[in-house]
PDB file of C-alpha atoms in Angstrom:
ATOM      1  CA  MET A   1     -33.327 187.468  22.659  1.00  0.00           C
ATOM      2  CA  ALA A   2     -36.941 188.648  22.594  1.00  0.00           C
ATOM      3  CA  SER A   3     -37.577 191.386  20.033  1.00  0.00           C
ATOM      4  CA  GLY A   4     -40.789 192.709  21.582  1.00  0.00           C
ATOM      5  CA  PRO A   5     -43.695 191.808  23.858  1.00  0.00           C
ATOM      6  CA  LEU A   6     -45.253 189.624  21.147  1.00  0.00           C
ATOM      7  CA  ASP A   7     -42.081 187.668  20.423  1.00  0.00           C
ATOM      8  CA  GLY A   8     -43.064 184.053  19.719  1.00  0.00           C
ATOM      9  CA  VAL A   9     -46.599 184.947  18.581  1.00  0.00           C
ATOM     10  CA  ARG A  10     -47.536 183.978  15.030  1.00  0.00           C
ATOM     11  CA  VAL A  11     -50.199 185.978  13.180  1.00  0.00           C
ATOM     12  CA  LEU A  12     -51.970 185.016   9.954  1.00  0.00           C
ATOM     13  CA  ASP A  13     -52.926 188.126   7.998  1.00  0.00           C
ATOM     14  CA  PHE A  14     -55.883 187.498   5.660  1.00  0.00           C
ATOM     15  CA  THR A  15     -56.438 191.203   4.963  1.00  0.00           C
ATOM     16  CA  GLN A  16     -55.842 193.808   2.292  1.00  0.00           C
ATOM     17  CA  ILE A  17     -55.929 197.549   1.561  1.00  0.00           C
ATOM     18  CA  ILE A  18     -55.449 199.631   4.787  1.00  0.00           C
ATOM     19  CA  ALA A  19     -57.122 198.716   8.104  1.00  0.00           C
ATOM     20  CA  GLY A  20     -56.205 195.028   8.298  1.00  0.00           C
ATOM     21  CA  PRO A  21     -52.662 195.384   6.959  1.00  0.00           C
ATOM     22  CA  LEU A  22     -51.993 198.284   9.356  1.00  0.00           C
ATOM     23  CA  GLY A  23     -53.274 196.315  12.346  1.00  0.00           C
ATOM     24  CA  CYS A  24     -51.109 193.324  11.482  1.00  0.00           C
ATOM     25  CA  MET A  25     -48.083 195.537  10.832  1.00  0.00           C
ATOM     26  CA  LEU A  26     -48.473 197.004  14.320  1.00  0.00           C
ATOM     27  CA  LEU A  27     -48.420 193.459  15.712  1.00  0.00           C
ATOM     28  CA  SER A  28     -45.201 192.869  13.765  1.00  0.00           C
ATOM     29  CA  ASP A  29     -43.758 196.049  15.271  1.00  0.00           C
ATOM     30  CA  LEU A  30     -44.484 194.514  18.687  1.00  0.00           C
ATOM     31  CA  GLY A  31     -42.451 191.437  17.820  1.00  0.00           C
ATOM     32  CA  ALA A  32     -45.004 189.044  16.340  1.00  0.00           C
ATOM     33  CA  GLU A  33     -44.224 186.897  13.310  1.00  0.00           C
ATOM     34  CA  VAL A  34     -46.796 187.927  10.703  1.00  0.00           C
ATOM     35  CA  VAL A  35     -47.536 185.780   7.658  1.00  0.00           C
ATOM     36  CA  LYS A  36     -49.584 187.646   5.053  1.00  0.00           C
ATOM     37  CA  ILE A  37     -51.784 185.549   2.768  1.00  0.00           C
ATOM     38  CA  GLU A  38     -52.141 187.170  -0.648  1.00  0.00           C
ATOM     39  CA  PRO A  39     -53.798 186.134  -3.906  1.00  0.00           C
ATOM     40  CA  VAL A  40     -51.428 184.827  -6.556  1.00  0.00           C
ATOM     41  CA  GLY A  41     -51.269 188.217  -8.275  1.00  0.00           C
ATOM     42  CA  GLY A  42     -50.728 190.042  -4.990  1.00  0.00           C
ATOM     43  CA  GLU A  43     -53.176 192.221  -3.087  1.00  0.00           C
ATOM     44  CA  PRO A  44     -54.676 195.246  -4.908  1.00  0.00           C
ATOM     45  CA  TRP A  45     -52.768 197.847  -2.859  1.00  0.00           C
ATOM     46  CA  ARG A  46     -49.564 196.721  -4.571  1.00  0.00           C
ATOM     47  CA  LEU A  47     -50.905 198.283  -7.768  1.00  0.00           C
ATOM     48  CA  THR A  48     -51.401 201.779  -6.337  1.00  0.00           C
ATOM     49  CA  ALA A  49     -48.727 204.116  -7.784  1.00  0.00           C
ATOM     50  CA  GLN A  50     -46.307 201.286  -8.561  1.00  0.00           C
ATOM     51  CA  PHE A  51     -42.628 202.200  -8.742  1.00  0.00           C
ATOM     52  CA  PHE A  52     -41.863 198.626  -9.861  1.00  0.00           C
ATOM     53  CA  PRO A  53     -44.314 195.942 -11.047  1.00  0.00           C
ATOM     54  CA  HIS A  54     -46.497 194.916  -8.079  1.00  0.00           C
ATOM     55  CA  GLU A  55     -44.592 197.144  -5.659  1.00  0.00           C
ATOM     56  CA  SER A  56     -45.777 200.476  -4.280  1.00  0.00           C
ATOM     57  CA  LYS A  57     -45.044 202.701  -1.310  1.00  0.00           C
ATOM     58  CA  ALA A  58     -48.730 202.516  -0.381  1.00  0.00           C
ATOM     59  CA  TYR A  59     -48.422 198.752   0.022  1.00  0.00           C
ATOM     60  CA  GLN A  60     -44.996 198.762   1.658  1.00  0.00           C
ATOM     61  CA  SER A  61     -45.946 201.395   4.228  1.00  0.00           C
ATOM     62  CA  LEU A  62     -48.625 199.052   5.616  1.00  0.00           C
ATOM     63  CA  ASN A  63     -46.884 195.700   5.312  1.00  0.00           C
ATOM     64  CA  ARG A  64     -43.352 196.042   6.617  1.00  0.00           C
ATOM     65  CA  GLY A  65     -41.956 193.274   8.769  1.00  0.00           C
ATOM     66  CA  LYS A  66     -44.184 190.560   7.301  1.00  0.00           C
ATOM     67  CA  GLN A  67     -43.637 187.342   5.436  1.00  0.00           C
ATOM     68  CA  SER A  68     -45.884 186.865   2.418  1.00  0.00           C
ATOM     69  CA  VAL A  69     -47.390 183.723   0.915  1.00  0.00           C
ATOM     70  CA  ALA A  70     -49.293 183.766  -2.389  1.00  0.00           C
ATOM     71  CA  ILE A  71     -52.166 181.272  -2.369  1.00  0.00           C
ATOM     72  CA  ASP A  72     -55.222 180.791  -4.560  1.00  0.00           C
ATOM     73  CA  LEU A  73     -57.775 180.199  -1.816  1.00  0.00           C
ATOM     74  CA  TYR A  74     -60.317 178.993  -4.372  1.00  0.00           C
ATOM     75  CA  ASP A  75     -58.052 176.093  -5.358  1.00  0.00           C
ATOM     76  CA  ASP A  76     -58.905 172.924  -3.420  1.00  0.00           C
ATOM     77  CA  ARG A  77     -55.189 172.209  -2.997  1.00  0.00           C
ATOM     78  CA  ALA A  78     -54.855 175.381  -0.940  1.00  0.00           C
ATOM     79  CA  LYS A  79     -56.929 173.933   1.896  1.00  0.00           C
ATOM     80  CA  THR A  80     -54.096 171.692   3.067  1.00  0.00           C
ATOM     81  CA  ILE A  81     -51.618 174.577   3.121  1.00  0.00           C
ATOM     82  CA  VAL A  82     -54.014 176.936   4.883  1.00  0.00           C
ATOM     83  CA  SER A  83     -54.923 174.296   7.474  1.00  0.00           C
ATOM     84  CA  LYS A  84     -51.245 173.825   8.342  1.00  0.00           C
ATOM     85  CA  LEU A  85     -50.748 177.577   8.669  1.00  0.00           C
ATOM     86  CA  ILE A  86     -53.799 177.892  10.923  1.00  0.00           C
ATOM     87  CA  ALA A  87     -52.655 175.002  13.107  1.00  0.00           C
ATOM     88  CA  GLY A  88     -49.416 176.851  13.850  1.00  0.00           C
ATOM     89  CA  ALA A  89     -50.939 180.298  14.409  1.00  0.00           C
ATOM     90  CA  ASP A  90     -51.865 182.179  17.572  1.00  0.00           C
ATOM     91  CA  VAL A  91     -53.831 184.966  15.898  1.00  0.00           C
ATOM     92  CA  MET A  92     -55.760 185.208  12.650  1.00  0.00           C
ATOM     93  CA  VAL A  93     -56.947 188.533  11.248  1.00  0.00           C
ATOM     94  CA  ILE A  94     -59.512 188.635   8.455  1.00  0.00           C
ATOM     95  CA  ASN A  95     -61.564 191.315   6.698  1.00  0.00           C
ATOM     96  CA  TYR A  96     -63.699 189.261   4.315  1.00  0.00           C
ATOM     97  CA  ARG A  97     -67.478 189.386   4.020  1.00  0.00           C
ATOM     98  CA  PRO A  98     -69.176 186.585   6.037  1.00  0.00           C
ATOM     99  CA  ASP A  99     -70.282 184.698   2.941  1.00  0.00           C
ATOM    100  CA  VAL A 100     -66.763 184.749   1.486  1.00  0.00           C
ATOM    101  CA  SER A 101     -64.948 183.503   4.596  1.00  0.00           C
ATOM    102  CA  ALA A 102     -67.493 180.693   5.057  1.00  0.00           C
ATOM    103  CA  ARG A 103     -67.238 179.681   1.409  1.00  0.00           C
ATOM    104  CA  LEU A 104     -63.446 179.490   1.693  1.00  0.00           C
ATOM    105  CA  GLY A 105     -63.580 177.568   4.967  1.00  0.00           C
ATOM    106  CA  ILE A 106     -61.771 180.256   6.956  1.00  0.00           C
ATOM    107  CA  ASP A 107     -64.706 181.512   9.021  1.00  0.00           C
ATOM    108  CA  TYR A 108     -64.417 181.316  12.812  1.00  0.00           C
ATOM    109  CA  ASP A 109     -66.303 178.036  13.205  1.00  0.00           C
ATOM    110  CA  SER A 110     -64.167 176.305  10.576  1.00  0.00           C
ATOM    111  CA  VAL A 111     -60.895 177.704  11.901  1.00  0.00           C
ATOM    112  CA  THR A 112     -61.551 176.662  15.520  1.00  0.00           C
ATOM    113  CA  LYS A 113     -61.988 173.063  14.397  1.00  0.00           C
ATOM    114  CA  ILE A 114     -58.316 173.217  13.413  1.00  0.00           C
ATOM    115  CA  LYS A 115     -57.026 175.535  16.160  1.00  0.00           C
ATOM    116  CA  PRO A 116     -59.504 175.729  19.085  1.00  0.00           C
ATOM    117  CA  ASP A 117     -57.586 178.357  21.075  1.00  0.00           C
ATOM    118  CA  ILE A 118     -56.888 180.776  18.230  1.00  0.00           C
ATOM    119  CA  VAL A 119     -57.573 184.497  18.652  1.00  0.00           C
ATOM    120  CA  TYR A 120     -59.674 185.358  15.597  1.00  0.00           C
ATOM    121  CA  VAL A 121     -59.937 189.089  14.840  1.00  0.00           C
ATOM    122  CA  ASP A 122     -62.799 189.788  12.462  1.00  0.00           C
ATOM    123  CA  SER A 123     -62.865 193.220  10.819  1.00  0.00           C
ATOM    124  CA  THR A 124     -65.810 194.210   8.627  1.00  0.00           C
ATOM    125  CA  ALA A 125     -67.372 197.329   7.187  1.00  0.00           C
ATOM    126  CA  PHE A 126     -70.586 197.311   9.232  1.00  0.00           C
ATOM    127  CA  GLY A 127     -70.322 194.456  11.738  1.00  0.00           C
ATOM    128  CA  ARG A 128     -71.645 190.896  11.559  1.00  0.00           C
ATOM    129  CA  LYS A 129     -75.205 191.660  12.635  1.00  0.00           C
ATOM    130  CA  GLY A 130     -77.917 193.848  11.197  1.00  0.00           C
ATOM    131  CA  PRO A 131     -79.253 194.609   7.708  1.00  0.00           C
ATOM    132  CA  TRP A 132     -75.866 195.809   6.422  1.00  0.00           C
ATOM    133  CA  ALA A 133     -73.828 192.892   7.779  1.00  0.00           C
ATOM    134  CA  HIS A 134     -73.183 191.345   4.367  1.00  0.00           C
ATOM    135  CA  ARG A 135     -72.303 194.594   2.633  1.00  0.00           C
ATOM    136  CA  PRO A 136     -68.722 195.321   1.611  1.00  0.00           C
ATOM    137  CA  GLY A 137     -67.376 198.773   2.345  1.00  0.00           C
ATOM    138  CA  TYR A 138     -64.373 201.070   2.331  1.00  0.00           C
ATOM    139  CA  ASP A 139     -63.334 204.053   4.408  1.00  0.00           C
ATOM    140  CA  ILE A 140     -65.257 206.518   2.258  1.00  0.00           C
ATOM    141  CA  VAL A 141     -68.463 204.487   2.708  1.00  0.00           C
ATOM    142  CA  ALA A 142     -67.995 204.305   6.483  1.00  0.00           C
ATOM    143  CA  GLN A 143     -67.382 208.060   6.586  1.00  0.00           C
ATOM    144  CA  ALA A 144     -70.681 208.682   4.831  1.00  0.00           C
ATOM    145  CA  ALA A 145     -72.737 206.088   6.719  1.00  0.00           C
ATOM    146  CA  SER A 146     -71.471 207.223  10.121  1.00  0.00           C
ATOM    147  CA  GLY A 147     -71.949 210.942   9.509  1.00  0.00           C
ATOM    148  CA  LEU A 148     -68.212 211.597   9.767  1.00  0.00           C
ATOM    149  CA  MET A 149     -68.170 213.383   6.423  1.00  0.00           C
ATOM    150  CA  MET A 150     -70.696 215.920   7.641  1.00  0.00           C
ATOM    151  CA  VAL A 151     -69.428 216.307  11.191  1.00  0.00           C
ATOM    152  CA  ARG A 152     -65.718 216.619  10.398  1.00  0.00           C
ATOM    153  CA  GLY A 153     -65.890 217.911   6.853  1.00  0.00           C
ATOM    154  CA  GLY A 154     -68.823 220.225   7.371  1.00  0.00           C
ATOM    155  CA  THR A 155     -68.979 221.107   3.686  1.00  0.00           C
ATOM    156  CA  LEU A 156     -71.795 220.304   1.267  1.00  0.00           C
ATOM    157  CA  ASP A 157     -71.622 220.145  -2.505  1.00  0.00           C
ATOM    158  CA  ASP A 158     -74.132 221.905  -4.754  1.00  0.00           C
ATOM    159  CA  ARG A 159     -76.577 219.006  -4.310  1.00  0.00           C
ATOM    160  CA  GLY A 160     -76.468 219.198  -0.529  1.00  0.00           C
ATOM    161  CA  HIS A 161     -74.289 216.109  -0.157  1.00  0.00           C
ATOM    162  CA  PRO A 162     -71.411 216.117   2.379  1.00  0.00           C
ATOM    163  CA  LEU A 163     -67.850 216.102   1.076  1.00  0.00           C
ATOM    164  CA  LEU A 164     -64.859 214.097   2.268  1.00  0.00           C
ATOM    165  CA  THR A 165     -63.096 215.164   5.458  1.00  0.00           C
ATOM    166  CA  GLY A 166     -59.863 215.732   3.544  1.00  0.00           C
ATOM    167  CA  GLN A 167     -56.866 213.565   2.774  1.00  0.00           C
ATOM    168  CA  GLY A 168     -56.366 210.268   4.527  1.00  0.00           C
ATOM    169  CA  ALA A 169     -58.680 207.458   5.569  1.00  0.00           C
ATOM    170  CA  PRO A 170     -59.673 208.079   9.210  1.00  0.00           C
ATOM    171  CA  ALA A 171     -62.032 205.113   9.556  1.00  0.00           C
ATOM    172  CA  ASP A 172     -59.463 202.740   8.061  1.00  0.00           C
ATOM    173  CA  PHE A 173     -56.555 203.886  10.210  1.00  0.00           C
ATOM    174  CA  THR A 174     -58.607 203.966  13.402  1.00  0.00           C
ATOM    175  CA  THR A 175     -59.781 200.434  12.659  1.00  0.00           C
ATOM    176  CA  GLY A 176     -56.188 199.320  12.117  1.00  0.00           C
ATOM    177  CA  TYR A 177     -55.309 200.300  15.672  1.00  0.00           C
ATOM    178  CA  ALA A 178     -58.500 198.641  16.928  1.00  0.00           C
ATOM    179  CA  ILE A 179     -57.448 195.401  15.213  1.00  0.00           C
ATOM    180  CA  ALA A 180     -54.049 195.403  16.932  1.00  0.00           C
ATOM    181  CA  TRP A 181     -55.672 196.226  20.266  1.00  0.00           C
ATOM    182  CA  ALA A 182     -58.222 193.431  19.787  1.00  0.00           C
ATOM    183  CA  ALA A 183     -55.498 190.886  19.052  1.00  0.00           C
ATOM    184  CA  CYS A 184     -53.505 191.882  22.134  1.00  0.00           C
ATOM    185  CA  ALA A 185     -56.627 191.734  24.325  1.00  0.00           C
ATOM    186  CA  GLY A 186     -57.473 188.298  22.951  1.00  0.00           C
ATOM    187  CA  LEU A 187     -53.954 187.032  23.613  1.00  0.00           C
ATOM    188  CA  PHE A 188     -54.024 188.394  27.158  1.00  0.00           C
ATOM    189  CA  SER A 189     -57.358 186.674  27.785  1.00  0.00           C
ATOM    190  CA  ARG A 190     -55.989 183.405  26.406  1.00  0.00           C
ATOM    191  CA  GLU A 191     -52.965 183.679  28.672  1.00  0.00           C
ATOM    192  CA  ARG A 192     -55.295 183.930  31.666  1.00  0.00           C
ATOM    193  CA  THR A 193     -57.985 181.431  30.635  1.00  0.00           C
ATOM    194  CA  GLY A 194     -56.359 179.124  28.111  1.00  0.00           C
ATOM    195  CA  LYS A 195     -59.179 179.862  25.686  1.00  0.00           C
ATOM    196  CA  GLY A 196     -59.167 181.665  22.372  1.00  0.00           C
ATOM    197  CA  GLN A 197     -62.005 183.814  21.106  1.00  0.00           C
ATOM    198  CA  LYS A 198     -63.432 185.812  18.254  1.00  0.00           C
ATOM    199  CA  VAL A 199     -63.006 189.584  18.542  1.00  0.00           C
ATOM    200  CA  GLU A 200     -64.919 191.872  16.184  1.00  0.00           C
ATOM    201  CA  THR A 201     -64.461 195.434  15.005  1.00  0.00           C
ATOM    202  CA  SER A 202     -65.683 197.452  12.027  1.00  0.00           C
ATOM    203  CA  LEU A 203     -65.063 200.575  10.001  1.00  0.00           C
ATOM    204  CA  LEU A 204     -68.459 201.916  11.052  1.00  0.00           C
ATOM    205  CA  VAL A 205     -67.947 201.577  14.794  1.00  0.00           C
ATOM    206  CA  ASN A 206     -64.515 203.197  14.629  1.00  0.00           C
ATOM    207  CA  ALA A 207     -65.829 206.055  12.491  1.00  0.00           C
ATOM    208  CA  LEU A 208     -68.429 206.593  15.221  1.00  0.00           C
ATOM    209  CA  VAL A 209     -65.710 206.550  17.897  1.00  0.00           C
ATOM    210  CA  LEU A 210     -64.182 209.599  16.208  1.00  0.00           C
ATOM    211  CA  GLN A 211     -67.458 211.427  16.833  1.00  0.00           C
ATOM    212  CA  GLY A 212     -68.103 210.441  20.437  1.00  0.00           C
ATOM    213  CA  SER A 213     -69.371 213.789  21.667  1.00  0.00           C
ATOM    214  CA  THR A 214     -71.592 214.188  18.613  1.00  0.00           C
ATOM    215  CA  PHE A 215     -73.598 211.070  19.430  1.00  0.00           C
ATOM    216  CA  MET A 216     -73.391 211.322  23.203  1.00  0.00           C
ATOM    217  CA  SER A 217     -76.688 212.205  24.868  1.00  0.00           C
ATOM    218  CA  ASN A 218     -76.388 215.017  27.409  1.00  0.00           C
ATOM    219  CA  PRO A 219     -79.623 216.954  28.060  1.00  0.00           C
ATOM    220  CA  ALA A 220     -77.708 219.804  29.694  1.00  0.00           C
ATOM    221  CA  ALA A 221     -75.798 220.532  26.509  1.00  0.00           C
ATOM    222  CA  ASP A 222     -77.671 219.023  23.579  1.00  0.00           C
ATOM    223  CA  ALA A 223     -80.435 221.583  23.066  1.00  0.00           C
ATOM    224  CA  GLU A 224     -78.039 224.451  22.354  1.00  0.00           C
ATOM    225  CA  ALA A 225     -75.749 222.312  20.216  1.00  0.00           C
ATOM    226  CA  ARG A 226     -78.656 220.963  18.186  1.00  0.00           C
ATOM    227  CA  ALA A 227     -80.046 224.432  17.534  1.00  0.00           C
ATOM    228  CA  SER A 228     -76.630 225.666  16.400  1.00  0.00           C
ATOM    229  CA  PHE A 229     -76.136 222.638  14.144  1.00  0.00           C
ATOM    230  CA  LEU A 230     -79.535 223.023  12.481  1.00  0.00           C
ATOM    231  CA  ALA A 231     -78.940 226.738  11.947  1.00  0.00           C
ATOM    232  CA  ASP A 232     -75.595 226.048  10.261  1.00  0.00           C
ATOM    233  CA  LEU A 233     -77.155 223.315   8.129  1.00  0.00           C
ATOM    234  CA  GLU A 234     -79.986 225.574   6.993  1.00  0.00           C
ATOM    235  CA  GLN A 235     -77.563 228.379   6.151  1.00  0.00           C
ATOM    236  CA  SER A 236     -75.337 226.034   4.117  1.00  0.00           C
ATOM    237  CA  ARG A 237     -78.296 225.055   1.943  1.00  0.00           C
ATOM    238  CA  GLU A 238     -79.433 228.578   1.157  1.00  0.00           C
TER     239      GLU A 238
END
């Protein structure tokens, strides 16, 4: 009996921390079989507020419903294992920097030589193009770079720097849902065309999504909003 709309779909989860694990967990919730690839010592989120060695609620809350395989991807012997896993997968989700994935042989070009019709979801901090493409990044960095700290937090410290929006990781969690959405869209396209594809998302673009009206250009409304914003900014720095 099918357990969800993605029953029969196998996902390889090459991600860690929040966004990638959340996205893959959502795919598991929809019925997909998710195989998480972790380093031999486990992913870092296991070490956050451990209640047992290498186990934490932070990790478990983002990785339920998955199988886990510990592999040293820098060991040449791992290539055979990873190649077999890729050959049997429908979706692969990764959040490595471009130079790292290429060095490990799990970049899109390398993976499609093994599995041409795979749906490859590539999540980064700032996208694969542009001057920041090779930079790593976390939620807090995306909040700052996108302006989310200032727009949603609205509070400056004594140096005039914006503070965090509060608890949580809005860019990470928004990106997690974007990852799941991207995988489903890629699978739907493959069902119609028979072809896989690479689908990209990033912490930056999803942090910007949370501020749509802030960056939207509307001459009828922008002049008043801009004047009000600048007045508030000037007052906060007095």
